[in-house]
Every structure is written in C-alpha cells, then in structure tokens.
Amino acid sequence: MGRAQGRRAARPVGSDSLLDLLRVTATEPRADTQLEALTLAVAADLPVLLWGEPGIGKTAALNQLADAVDLPLTTVIASVHEPSDFSGLPVVGDDPAVQGVPMAPPDWAVRLVRAGRGLLFLDELSTAPPAVQAALLRLVLERRIGALRLPAGVRIVAAANPRSSAADGWELSPPLANRFVHLQWTHDHDVVVRGLGGTWPRATLPRLAPERLPEAVAFARRAVCEFLVARPGLVHRLPQGENRRGGAWPSPRSWEATLRLIAFATAAGSSRDVLSLLVRGAVGDGPGLELLASLARMELPDPESLLADPAHAALPERGDLRQAALDAVVAAVRTRPERARWDAAWALLVRAMQTGAPDVVVVPATTLASLRREDWEVPAAVERLAGVVSLSRRADEAARRAARTVGSRR
Amino acid sequence: MTSDSPGALDLGKLFAARLHAARVRPYLATALFALRPVESREVPTMGVDRYWRCYVSPAFVDRTPVEELAAVWVHEVAHLLRDHHGRGDRVARERGLSGPAERLRINIAADCEINDDVYGDGLRCPEDAATPHRLGLLPDWLMEDYLRHFRLGPWVERLAWLDCGSGADGLERPWELGPDGAHGLSEQERDAVRFRVAEGIKGAPGDAPQGWRRWAEEVFHPPQPWRQLLGSALRSAASAPGVGDDYSYGRPSRRSAGLPKVVLPSLRHTPPRVCVVVDTSGSVSDAELGSALLEVTAICRTLGGRRDLVSVLSCDAAAQTVQPLCRTEGIDLVGGGGTDLRTGFARALRTRPDVVVVLTDGQTPWPEARPACRTVVGLFARTGSAYDENDAAYSPDTPPAWARVVTIGSASR
C-alpha cells in the first residue's frame, strides 16, 4: 500500500478498501467430479486437455489444482508463441560446423527445470497454428524443450476452446489429440451463483490408499486386457468422420493411459462418474462406454459362486443388472448341465423372486426350464415360482388383447 | 385388484405390464428393468425423474388395462432414454422459457416426439395421449421443433395424461425424491444404460423403428451444425503446410532485431487457392446449391480475403467453364441431368488449386486416385437407399477416403 502512495491521488478515495472487500470470499466443501478427474489425471502424470467455452473458469480450476497439489503454476499461451519457443531457439555460435547450433530454451522452461517441479498450463491450444502444434507434440510427448528435458515433477495441462466457439481455430491433429486425456469442462449454474455470492466450492481431493495399490494395478490390468481380448478391433482405430476429429480415440498409447487412470481411480476409491470422465476422455466415448460396460459386468457376481451357495447369494439390486446376473447363471448351467447345478439355479431364481421385482425372473426361468433332461424331476422350489408363472400369464393375456384390438381396427 | 389392502399399489399388474413391454420391445428391456417403481399418491398417473425412478399412482394402475400400462412404461422410459430432461433444460435456457406453463409445453412436445411411433405392435395407445396428429403437426420431428409450433390453449385440458415428471421436462416435482433419495441412478449409470440400449438397437437394427434407430446413432454423437464442420474442414485443408498461416525461415522475424545471433522464423501468410466444384445435376435442388454456395464463399472470404483466389466450376455430366468469384454480378450455375464428377475434378485441377471443395449429392463416380490437392466434400443429405428403380443392384459410390466429407443439411438443428 505504501508503494502506491504517489499514485493514490489518481484513484477515487477508498477504492483500495472496496477492492479488498470484494476479494473476501469463503469456501465450502463440495464434491466436484470434473475437478477430481482432473486431479487424478494430473496425479497419474498424464497430459490433460480441458475443453471448454472461453470464460468458464478453466484457469480458476487450474489455480485451485495448483494450490491443492502444491505445485507452482506456469501459464503459457500457446497461440501467441512461435514454434521455436517450444522446439528451442537456434543460436548461431562461433563455429557452427564444429560446435553445432544449440537450441536455446525459453526462460520459463529454464525456470521450470531449475525448480524441478511445477504445473505447466498450455492455454489456447486449439488456436495455435499447425506449426506450433507440431512443436508442442514433442513437448507433450517427450517433455523436451530444445536441449532441456522437463523433470519428472512437471505436470502438463492444456486448455482449448471447442470448435463451435473458436471461430478462427484449427483442429487438433490426431497424433496430438491422442496424447491427451480430454476433459469437457462445464460450469455448474448453482456453483457460479453461490460463488458470486461469496462462497466458492472447495473440492476434497482424492488420496491414494497405500494398501490398495497392488490390488488397483491388478484390477486395472485385468479390466483393460479382458476387454481388449473380447474387442480386438478397438485396440487401434483412427477417428472417422468430421464429428469426432480432434478428440480422444483408441490406440495402444491411449489404452495404456486408460490402464493407468483405472489404477489411480481405484486406488483413490473414486466414484464411477469420475472414472467414466477419465476413461471416455482417454479413448473416446464409444470405446470408453464399452469398457465401462465391461467393468460393470466384471462386478456382477460370479455365476459359479452364486450356484455354489444359492441360499446366501447376494444379487444386484437394480433390475437390469439382476437379470444379467441370472442370465449368466442360466448360461453357466447350460455349458455344464448337471442335476445339482440345475436345482441350485432354481433356488437362485426363487431367491431373486422373493427379494425383488418378479418380472426380471421370467426370461431366465423359461430358459432354465428348457434345459431340463428327461430323468430330472422338477424340484420343489419351482412351486414357489408360481407368482412368476401367473405374472407371465397376465402378460400373455395382455399381448392377446392388444393383438385383438389392433386386428379389429384394421 | 389382487393386493391385500384397498388403494395399495398393485405391483403384480405393474410388473406384468413391464414384462409385456419388454417382450414386445426387446431392445428397450434393459432400460425398462433399470427403472425403479416408487409408489406415490401425489403423481396423477405415472412419471419419471432424471434419476430413473418411476413414480406410480395406485389408482392409475387399478383403472388401466395391462397393455395400456405397458405402453405407459415404454413412454416413460423413452423420456429418459431421449434425455428430455437435459434437452428441456437446455432449450428452456436458450429460448428463455420459464414457468410451469412453458415446462408443460416442453412436456407436450416431448410426448409428441415419443408418441408418433411408440404405439402399435402390442402396445395400445392411451386415449388421451398427446400426439403430433392432435396438434395438427407432422410426425418424426424432434421435441425442439414441436416446441416452436404450438401454443397452450383450452384443448390442453383434454390431454389429462400429461404429467410425466421431471424426467420429461426438467422441472422438479414436489413428490420426487431428488438426487439424494434412495435407488437413484448416477450419471455414469444412466449413460451406461442408454449406451447398452443404443448398442442393442445398432446390433439388430431390423427390430427397432426408424425413430429409435436414429436415436441410437446419435445418442453419444450428437450431430454438429454442418456449417461449422464445413468451415473447420475447409480451414484445416487450407491451412495445412504449404498454404495458410504458418512459420517460415524464408524471411527473418521481426523479433530478430531484439535477439542478435538468434535466427527466428516469421509468420507468413500464403493465401490458398480454392476451387469450388458444384454438382449441378438434376438431383440437386436450387435451394441446396444456393445455401451451400453462400456458405462456402463466406468461408473462402474469411480464409484469404482475396476473392480472386476462389473460383467456381459447375459440373453435371461435363464440366463447364471456370469462373472467378471476383465477378460482382454473381455466378452462373449451368447444368442438369446426370453427373460425372471426374470431369469436374480434372477441370478443377487445371487451375492448380490448393483446395478443392466439392458440393454434391454423391450420386456420381469419383476419381480413382487421390488428386494433388486437399479435398473437402460437402455432401447433400439423401435418405433412402434405392437410387435407381430400374436397377436394384445400382448403388452410387461413396465419397473416397481421401476426402473430408461433411454432410450438409442433415444436422441443422
């Protein structure tokens, strides 16, 4: 304040204290899925690309993240730099033929390397000309700026405006797009209104539980490998069509990133919403959703263990998952048809009927009945499925009635 | 009534109806089973919230036959699958619609989007359902389009079966459990269910009607406005190495003055030469040509600012003359009849362009080899598969892989 003594006359009296008052804001804890996803991806040392309209609070989120992970923030506006700022500025020495031409790094890179750690924020990536993007490719992938190598403690986050709002923007080239985890950054209306009222959210950041690390890695490897064995076509697929250009797409590199993200999200105990943002950001919506669906299947109870102890089986609550679990049980009986397994499956269906909606049991029950061998007697448990049979009959009647009304109308 | 106490929810009937619905619409079974019924005496009939809970009035279940209840199940689940709550919120924000009356209009428009093809085939249409037909509108539109074309009036009272809950229009109802209530689906779970349904429809497209197939194609890839796509395709074609804004060591940078001994590149602008080939065969309408051509010339202007670098060529079975765009009196598009774009390409390449923009409906042979310049194809949307009624085996070639294809006019919404 004392320094501004001489200039104070130029400003209205009291403007400093008014500005100070405006700066006073409080924070409150609030779950924030996208900030948690961003933090996890940064913790996993993967480059992140935030897509969002201008003025939406991407930079503010970065400041919050830098505070939270305790890394100094370096912001570089990619679109106002030249390619040589990222690939190094050629400096002609005394005898280039003997000594070569060194590529001098810019000052911010030197400072980052000297500090050994930091958060490098590349803003306005999509409005950078193609040559600058090409230079950034090396920075993002090899972490090299000229002759310097960014130390392991430096994390990279970039931001870009979506094509709809960047009127003069270039789209990201597929190789550059493939190196990033793409996160869509949106604003929450309630958060903004409450923040302008004086209270901004404070996200509680994920903590990795040390005892869960080996288990998390094993889980992530199994999830990705099982999925790619089943869907070999998704290992590498260049984006087709104009809609999906510049976004995430599946390749061995982005699958490796996915594996890492799953491990981090598992170790941090993050919600499926966070994992969904991360996985879809790494390999794209379609493959990401398929992987998540396969994860959900992995979490269904194992049909063999259900058959082993039907009396204490824990079936999923949700109707569609429950039907999937029962279908898996019936399929297991079909692959190895034995009398004891068939009976156990009936007991499971009875349990399912008693603990949830009966209509999900109908299809598995019909299929299971068709698996009967001639010498197998109908188990006593089937009588307790009478409710299912009458339900099925009611639906049949409705179908007949509906067919009649349609027929009479014609 | 089969339940023990009078007025209790007849779950047996409700589940029988869901089973019937899942049998006649197998591709929706996953979504139907993911819905969680909640008994509620405040909801007029049946309604859903955005967390996939389904509020059911016991009295409504009692008085409705099973096949009609099944139709209501499918109707409600369609609201959720088609994201009417999210789209309702968006459209209300964009067009400044506020208040319960506007939300009722959104609900009616959403009902119209669903009701035009959801009934029949084992589902009986409820007597008082809101259909485009009743509003005097055409079927196969989207909720956003219906919303522009009707007003509330006394006729609304006849649509008694209206309140589909916040799942249909985004407005929370007093009886709903909200985000923290029991058995809600998280956002990721909702996406997963919708994804599974969409994959099922795409896997066996024969089972589902046209409206559902269109939904399945677009649910996770909403179409973008073609103008922006065309613009960005053209921009990236025209700014690729060699042309457009890029760095060059050909001349020293202005920064060099401050940094002696450092060799810096400078930003050079090489305006691209663009040739627009317009398919003027009989199958392309004048309106299509006009709108697309306007768009392309506008984009070309922003690219180079030099109209003398943009030329236009009309092409049907034979290529016409190349006209520079700098003529003030406009461009003559001559043609009609069949198309052979190969002659158009050959003629366009003689002007040595950096980018060729082709506007066509795609019913043409394409050049065998990749031309020596970047190619952007603006493809006029055509529906249906039979192009030639005299030759069933005839199907036109699709645009080649080396061209960047933007479908024009399909995604203007």
GROMACS .gro file of N, CA and C in nm, chain A residues 139-247:
model
  327
  139LEU      N    1   0.699  -3.147  -2.698
  139LEU     CA    2   0.696  -3.105  -2.558
  139LEU      C    3   0.605  -3.197  -2.477
  140VAL      N    4   0.488  -3.227  -2.534
  140VAL     CA    5   0.390  -3.305  -2.458
  140VAL      C    6   0.433  -3.450  -2.449
  141LEU      N    7   0.486  -3.504  -2.557
  141LEU     CA    8   0.519  -3.646  -2.556
  141LEU      C    9   0.656  -3.672  -2.493
  142GLU      N   10   0.759  -3.604  -2.544
  142GLU     CA   11   0.894  -3.635  -2.496
  142GLU      C   12   0.936  -3.544  -2.382
  143ARG      N   13   0.855  -3.446  -2.353
  143ARG     CA   14   0.882  -3.350  -2.246
  143ARG      C   15   1.014  -3.278  -2.270
  144ARG      N   16   1.043  -3.248  -2.396
  144ARG     CA   17   1.166  -3.177  -2.428
  144ARG      C   18   1.137  -3.040  -2.484
  145ILE      N   19   1.213  -2.940  -2.439
  145ILE     CA   20   1.208  -2.806  -2.496
  145ILE      C   21   1.350  -2.774  -2.535
  146GLY      N   22   1.376  -2.772  -2.665
  146GLY     CA   23   1.512  -2.750  -2.709
  146GLY      C   24   1.603  -2.856  -2.650
  147ALA      N   25   1.711  -2.811  -2.585
  147ALA     CA   26   1.807  -2.906  -2.528
  147ALA      C   27   1.766  -2.951  -2.388
  148LEU      N   28   1.661  -2.889  -2.334
  148LEU     CA   29   1.621  -2.918  -2.196
  148LEU      C   30   1.522  -3.033  -2.192
  149ARG      N   31   1.526  -3.105  -2.081
  149ARG     CA   32   1.425  -3.207  -2.060
  149ARG      C   33   1.351  -3.169  -1.934
  150LEU      N   34   1.217  -3.166  -1.944
  150LEU     CA   35   1.138  -3.129  -1.826
  150LEU      C   36   1.154  -3.239  -1.721
  151PRO      N   37   1.181  -3.201  -1.596
  151PRO     CA   38   1.197  -3.302  -1.492
  151PRO      C   39   1.066  -3.376  -1.464
  152ALA      N   40   1.079  -3.490  -1.396
  152ALA     CA   41   0.962  -3.575  -1.374
  152ALA      C   42   0.856  -3.504  -1.290
  153GLY      N   43   0.896  -3.405  -1.213
  153GLY     CA   44   0.800  -3.338  -1.125
  153GLY      C   45   0.711  -3.238  -1.197
  154VAL      N   46   0.727  -3.222  -1.329
  154VAL     CA   47   0.645  -3.124  -1.400
  154VAL      C   48   0.525  -3.194  -1.463
  155ARG      N   49   0.408  -3.141  -1.440
  155ARG     CA   50   0.284  -3.197  -1.497
  155ARG      C   51   0.230  -3.099  -1.602
  156ILE      N   52   0.168  -3.155  -1.706
  156ILE     CA   53   0.123  -3.070  -1.817
  156ILE      C   54  -0.030  -3.071  -1.827
  157VAL      N   55  -0.089  -2.955  -1.829
  157VAL     CA   56  -0.232  -2.941  -1.855
  157VAL      C   57  -0.249  -2.839  -1.966
  158ALA      N   58  -0.339  -2.868  -2.061
  158ALA     CA   59  -0.363  -2.773  -2.169
  158ALA      C   60  -0.511  -2.738  -2.171
  159ALA      N   61  -0.546  -2.630  -2.235
  159ALA     CA   62  -0.686  -2.592  -2.248
  159ALA      C   63  -0.713  -2.552  -2.392
  160ALA      N   64  -0.833  -2.580  -2.439
  160ALA     CA   65  -0.870  -2.546  -2.577
  160ALA      C   66  -1.016  -2.510  -2.580
  161ASN      N   67  -1.052  -2.426  -2.677
  161ASN     CA   68  -1.192  -2.393  -2.696
  161ASN      C   69  -1.251  -2.489  -2.797
  162PRO      N   70  -1.376  -2.536  -2.775
  162PRO     CA   71  -1.437  -2.626  -2.872
  162PRO      C   72  -1.452  -2.556  -3.007
  163ARG      N   73  -1.460  -2.639  -3.111
  163ARG     CA   74  -1.463  -2.583  -3.247
  163ARG      C   75  -1.580  -2.488  -3.267
  164SER      N   76  -1.689  -2.513  -3.194
  164SER     CA   77  -1.806  -2.429  -3.217
  164SER      C   78  -1.780  -2.286  -3.173
  165SER      N   79  -1.695  -2.266  -3.072
  165SER     CA   80  -1.676  -2.129  -3.025
  165SER      C   81  -1.545  -2.068  -3.074
  166ALA      N   82  -1.453  -2.151  -3.124
  166ALA     CA   83  -1.328  -2.096  -3.174
  166ALA      C   84  -1.342  -2.070  -3.322
  167ALA      N   85  -1.384  -1.949  -3.355
  167ALA     CA   86  -1.418  -1.920  -3.494
  167ALA      C   87  -1.296  -1.931  -3.585
  168ASP      N   88  -1.179  -1.896  -3.532
  168ASP     CA   89  -1.062  -1.899  -3.618
  168ASP      C   90  -0.966  -2.009  -3.574
  169GLY      N   91  -1.019  -2.112  -3.512
  169GLY     CA   92  -0.932  -2.214  -3.457
  169GLY      C   93  -0.897  -2.323  -3.556
  170TRP      N   94  -0.786  -2.390  -3.529
  170TRP     CA   95  -0.750  -2.511  -3.602
  170TRP      C   96  -0.792  -2.628  -3.518
  171GLU      N   97  -0.821  -2.738  -3.582
  171GLU     CA   98  -0.849  -2.854  -3.501
  171GLU      C   99  -0.720  -2.922  -3.463
  172LEU      N  100  -0.725  -3.002  -3.357
  172LEU     CA  101  -0.605  -3.072  -3.313
  172LEU      C  102  -0.576  -3.185  -3.410
  173SER      N  103  -0.449  -3.205  -3.440
  173SER     CA  104  -0.414  -3.317  -3.526
  173SER      C  105  -0.432  -3.446  -3.446
  174PRO      N  106  -0.470  -3.557  -3.513
  174PRO     CA  107  -0.493  -3.681  -3.439
  174PRO      C  108  -0.376  -3.726  -3.352
  175PRO      N  109  -0.247  -3.713  -3.394
  175PRO     CA  110  -0.140  -3.756  -3.304
  175PRO      C  111  -0.134  -3.676  -3.175
  176LEU      N  112  -0.158  -3.545  -3.185
  176LEU     CA  113  -0.154  -3.463  -3.064
  176LEU      C  114  -0.275  -3.496  -2.976
  177ALA      N  115  -0.390  -3.511  -3.040
  177ALA     CA  116  -0.512  -3.541  -2.963
  177ALA      C  117  -0.498  -3.671  -2.886
  178ASN      N  118  -0.427  -3.767  -2.946
  178ASN     CA  119  -0.416  -3.899  -2.884
  178ASN      C  120  -0.330  -3.897  -2.758
  179ARG      N  121  -0.249  -3.793  -2.739
  179ARG     CA  122  -0.161  -3.791  -2.622
  179ARG      C  123  -0.228  -3.736  -2.499
  180PHE      N  124  -0.346  -3.677  -2.516
  180PHE     CA  125  -0.410  -3.610  -2.403
  180PHE      C  126  -0.525  -3.692  -2.346
  181VAL      N  127  -0.554  -3.665  -2.220
  181VAL     CA  128  -0.682  -3.707  -2.163
  181VAL      C  129  -0.776  -3.587  -2.179
  182HIS      N  130  -0.882  -3.604  -2.256
  182HIS     CA  131  -0.970  -3.492  -2.286
  182HIS      C  132  -1.080  -3.481  -2.181
  183LEU      N  133  -1.088  -3.368  -2.116
  183LEU     CA  134  -1.195  -3.349  -2.019
  183LEU      C  135  -1.283  -3.233  -2.065
  184GLN      N  136  -1.413  -3.256  -2.071
  184GLN     CA  137  -1.505  -3.148  -2.107
  184GLN      C  138  -1.528  -3.063  -1.982
  185TRP      N  139  -1.500  -2.936  -1.991
  185TRP     CA  140  -1.515  -2.850  -1.874
  185TRP      C  141  -1.644  -2.771  -1.886
  186THR      N  142  -1.734  -2.789  -1.794
  186THR     CA  143  -1.861  -2.716  -1.797
  186THR      C  144  -1.876  -2.643  -1.665
  187HIS      N  145  -1.961  -2.543  -1.663
  187HIS     CA  146  -1.984  -2.474  -1.536
  187HIS      C  147  -2.116  -2.519  -1.477
  188ASP      N  148  -2.118  -2.520  -1.346
  188ASP     CA  149  -2.239  -2.556  -1.274
  188ASP      C  150  -2.307  -2.427  -1.231
  189HIS      N  151  -2.430  -2.409  -1.276
  189HIS     CA  152  -2.501  -2.284  -1.253
  189HIS      C  153  -2.506  -2.249  -1.104
  190ASP      N  154  -2.541  -2.348  -1.021
  190ASP     CA  155  -2.552  -2.322  -0.877
  190ASP      C  156  -2.419  -2.277  -0.817
  191VAL      N  157  -2.312  -2.343  -0.861
  191VAL     CA  158  -2.180  -2.312  -0.806
  191VAL      C  159  -2.143  -2.168  -0.839
  192VAL      N  160  -2.170  -2.127  -0.964
  192VAL     CA  161  -2.132  -1.992  -1.005
  192VAL      C  162  -2.211  -1.889  -0.926
  193VAL      N  163  -2.343  -1.911  -0.912
  193VAL     CA  164  -2.426  -1.813  -0.841
  193VAL      C  165  -2.382  -1.804  -0.695
  194ARG      N  166  -2.359  -1.921  -0.635
  194ARG     CA  167  -2.319  -1.920  -0.494
  194ARG      C  168  -2.179  -1.859  -0.478
  195GLY      N  169  -2.093  -1.883  -0.576
  195GLY     CA  170  -1.958  -1.827  -0.570
  195GLY      C  171  -1.960  -1.676  -0.582
  196LEU      N  172  -2.042  -1.623  -0.672
  196LEU     CA  173  -2.051  -1.478  -0.685
  196LEU      C  174  -2.112  -1.419  -0.560
  197GLY      N  175  -2.193  -1.499  -0.489
  197GLY     CA  176  -2.249  -1.454  -0.362
  197GLY      C  177  -2.146  -1.457  -0.251
  198GLY      N  178  -2.029  -1.513  -0.276
  198GLY     CA  179  -1.924  -1.505  -0.176
  198GLY      C  180  -1.870  -1.638  -0.128
  199THR      N  181  -1.930  -1.748  -0.171
  199THR     CA  182  -1.882  -1.878  -0.123
  199THR      C  183  -1.850  -1.968  -0.241
  200TRP      N  184  -1.722  -1.995  -0.262
  200TRP     CA  185  -1.680  -2.083  -0.370
  200TRP      C  186  -1.664  -2.224  -0.317
  201PRO      N  187  -1.680  -2.324  -0.402
  201PRO     CA  188  -1.664  -2.461  -0.354
  201PRO      C  189  -1.517  -2.495  -0.332
  202ARG      N  190  -1.492  -2.584  -0.240
  202ARG     CA  191  -1.357  -2.635  -0.219
  202ARG      C  192  -1.368  -2.786  -0.234
  203ALA      N  193  -1.304  -2.838  -0.335
  203ALA     CA  194  -1.316  -2.981  -0.359
  203ALA      C  195  -1.223  -3.056  -0.265
  204THR      N  196  -1.271  -3.166  -0.212
  204THR     CA  197  -1.181  -3.252  -0.135
  204THR      C  198  -1.111  -3.342  -0.236
  205LEU      N  199  -0.980  -3.337  -0.232
  205LEU     CA  200  -0.906  -3.405  -0.336
  205LEU      C  201  -0.882  -3.551  -0.300
  206PRO      N  202  -0.874  -3.635  -0.404
  206PRO     CA  203  -0.859  -3.779  -0.376
  206PRO      C  204  -0.724  -3.810  -0.313
  207ARG      N  205  -0.723  -3.905  -0.224
  207ARG     CA  206  -0.599  -3.955  -0.163
  207ARG      C  207  -0.582  -4.100  -0.201
  208LEU      N  208  -0.460  -4.136  -0.239
  208LEU     CA  209  -0.435  -4.275  -0.276
  208LEU      C  210  -0.409  -4.356  -0.150
  209ALA      N  211  -0.482  -4.467  -0.137
  209ALA     CA  212  -0.463  -4.552  -0.020
  209ALA      C  213  -0.348  -4.649  -0.046
  210PRO      N  214  -0.238  -4.642   0.032
  210PRO     CA  215  -0.118  -4.723   0.002
  210PRO      C  216  -0.147  -4.873   0.000
  211GLU      N  217  -0.238  -4.919   0.088
  211GLU     CA  218  -0.259  -5.064   0.097
  211GLU      C  219  -0.336  -5.117  -0.024
  212ARG      N  220  -0.395  -5.026  -0.105
  212ARG     CA  221  -0.475  -5.074  -0.217
  212ARG      C  222  -0.399  -5.073  -0.349
  213LEU      N  223  -0.272  -5.029  -0.346
  213LEU     CA  224  -0.202  -5.008  -0.473
  213LEU      C  225  -0.186  -5.136  -0.557
  214PRO      N  226  -0.133  -5.247  -0.499
  214PRO     CA  227  -0.115  -5.367  -0.583
  214PRO      C  228  -0.248  -5.417  -0.639
  215GLU      N  229  -0.349  -5.413  -0.554
  215GLU     CA  230  -0.482  -5.459  -0.595
  215GLU      C  231  -0.536  -5.371  -0.709
  216ALA      N  232  -0.510  -5.239  -0.700
  216ALA     CA  233  -0.558  -5.147  -0.803
  216ALA      C  234  -0.491  -5.176  -0.937
  217VAL      N  235  -0.360  -5.203  -0.934
  217VAL     CA  236  -0.289  -5.231  -1.058
  217VAL      C  237  -0.342  -5.361  -1.120
  218ALA      N  238  -0.360  -5.463  -1.036
  218ALA     CA  239  -0.409  -5.591  -1.088
  218ALA      C  240  -0.547  -5.573  -1.149
  219PHE      N  241  -0.632  -5.496  -1.081
  219PHE     CA  242  -0.767  -5.474  -1.131
  219PHE      C  243  -0.764  -5.402  -1.266
  220ALA      N  244  -0.681  -5.297  -1.275
  220ALA     CA  245  -0.675  -5.219  -1.399
  220ALA      C  246  -0.625  -5.305  -1.514
  221ARG      N  247  -0.520  -5.386  -1.489
  221ARG     CA  248  -0.468  -5.471  -1.597
  221ARG      C  249  -0.573  -5.570  -1.644
  222ARG      N  250  -0.642  -5.630  -1.547
  222ARG     CA  251  -0.744  -5.729  -1.583
  222ARG      C  252  -0.855  -5.661  -1.664
  223ALA      N  253  -0.899  -5.542  -1.618
  223ALA     CA  254  -1.011  -5.474  -1.684
  223ALA      C  255  -0.978  -5.446  -1.830
  224VAL      N  256  -0.860  -5.386  -1.854
  224VAL     CA  257  -0.827  -5.346  -1.990
  224VAL      C  258  -0.799  -5.469  -2.076
  225CYS      N  259  -0.725  -5.567  -2.022
  225CYS     CA  260  -0.687  -5.682  -2.104
  225CYS      C  261  -0.809  -5.767  -2.140
  226GLU      N  262  -0.894  -5.794  -2.043
  226GLU     CA  263  -1.012  -5.875  -2.073
  226GLU      C  264  -1.097  -5.807  -2.180
  227PHE      N  265  -1.105  -5.674  -2.169
  227PHE     CA  266  -1.188  -5.602  -2.265
  227PHE      C  267  -1.128  -5.608  -2.405
  228LEU      N  268  -0.996  -5.588  -2.414
  228LEU     CA  269  -0.935  -5.585  -2.547
  228LEU      C  270  -0.925  -5.724  -2.609
  229VAL      N  271  -0.922  -5.828  -2.526
  229VAL     CA  272  -0.928  -5.963  -2.581
  229VAL      C  273  -1.063  -5.984  -2.649
  230ALA      N  274  -1.167  -5.933  -2.585
  230ALA     CA  275  -1.301  -5.950  -2.642
  230ALA      C  276  -1.325  -5.858  -2.761
  231ARG      N  277  -1.264  -5.740  -2.760
  231ARG     CA  278  -1.288  -5.644  -2.868
  231ARG      C  279  -1.156  -5.604  -2.934
  232PRO      N  280  -1.093  -5.697  -3.009
  232PRO     CA  281  -0.962  -5.665  -3.068
  232PRO      C  282  -0.968  -5.546  -3.163
  233GLY      N  283  -1.083  -5.523  -3.224
  233GLY     CA  284  -1.094  -5.413  -3.320
  233GLY      C  285  -1.077  -5.277  -3.258
  234LEU      N  286  -1.088  -5.270  -3.126
  234LEU     CA  287  -1.082  -5.140  -3.060
  234LEU      C  288  -0.941  -5.103  -3.015
  235VAL      N  289  -0.843  -5.189  -3.041
  235VAL     CA  290  -0.708  -5.157  -2.995
  235VAL      C  291  -0.658  -5.031  -3.064
  236HIS      N  292  -0.684  -5.020  -3.192
  236HIS     CA  293  -0.640  -4.902  -3.265
  236HIS      C  294  -0.746  -4.865  -3.367
  237ARG      N  295  -0.799  -4.745  -3.354
  237ARG     CA  296  -0.900  -4.704  -3.450
  237ARG      C  297  -0.890  -4.553  -3.469
  238LEU      N  298  -0.842  -4.513  -3.586
  238LEU     CA  299  -0.832  -4.370  -3.614
  238LEU      C  300  -0.971  -4.309  -3.623
  239PRO      N  301  -0.985  -4.184  -3.579
  239PRO     CA  302  -1.118  -4.124  -3.583
  239PRO      C  303  -1.169  -4.110  -3.726
  240GLN      N  304  -1.291  -4.152  -3.747
  240GLN     CA  305  -1.356  -4.139  -3.878
  240GLN      C  306  -1.464  -4.031  -3.867
  241GLY      N  307  -1.483  -3.961  -3.973
  241GLY     CA  308  -1.594  -3.866  -3.975
  241GLY      C  309  -1.556  -3.733  -3.911
  242GLU      N  310  -1.620  -3.629  -3.959
  242GLU     CA  311  -1.583  -3.495  -3.917
  242GLU      C  312  -1.617  -3.468  -3.771
  243ASN      N  313  -1.725  -3.532  -3.722
  243ASN     CA  314  -1.772  -3.501  -3.587
  243ASN      C  315  -1.667  -3.530  -3.481
  244ARG      N  316  -1.589  -3.635  -3.503
  244ARG     CA  317  -1.504  -3.684  -3.394
  244ARG      C  318  -1.359  -3.644  -3.408
  245ARG      N  319  -1.328  -3.560  -3.503
  245ARG     CA  320  -1.190  -3.519  -3.520
  245ARG      C  321  -1.144  -3.433  -3.403
  246GLY      N  322  -1.017  -3.441  -3.372
  246GLY     CA  323  -0.963  -3.356  -3.267
  246GLY      C  324  -0.994  -3.404  -3.128
  247GLY      N  325  -1.063  -3.517  -3.114
  247GLY     CA  326  -1.096  -3.567  -2.982
  247GLY      C  327  -1.017  -3.692  -2.949
   0.00000   0.00000   0.00000
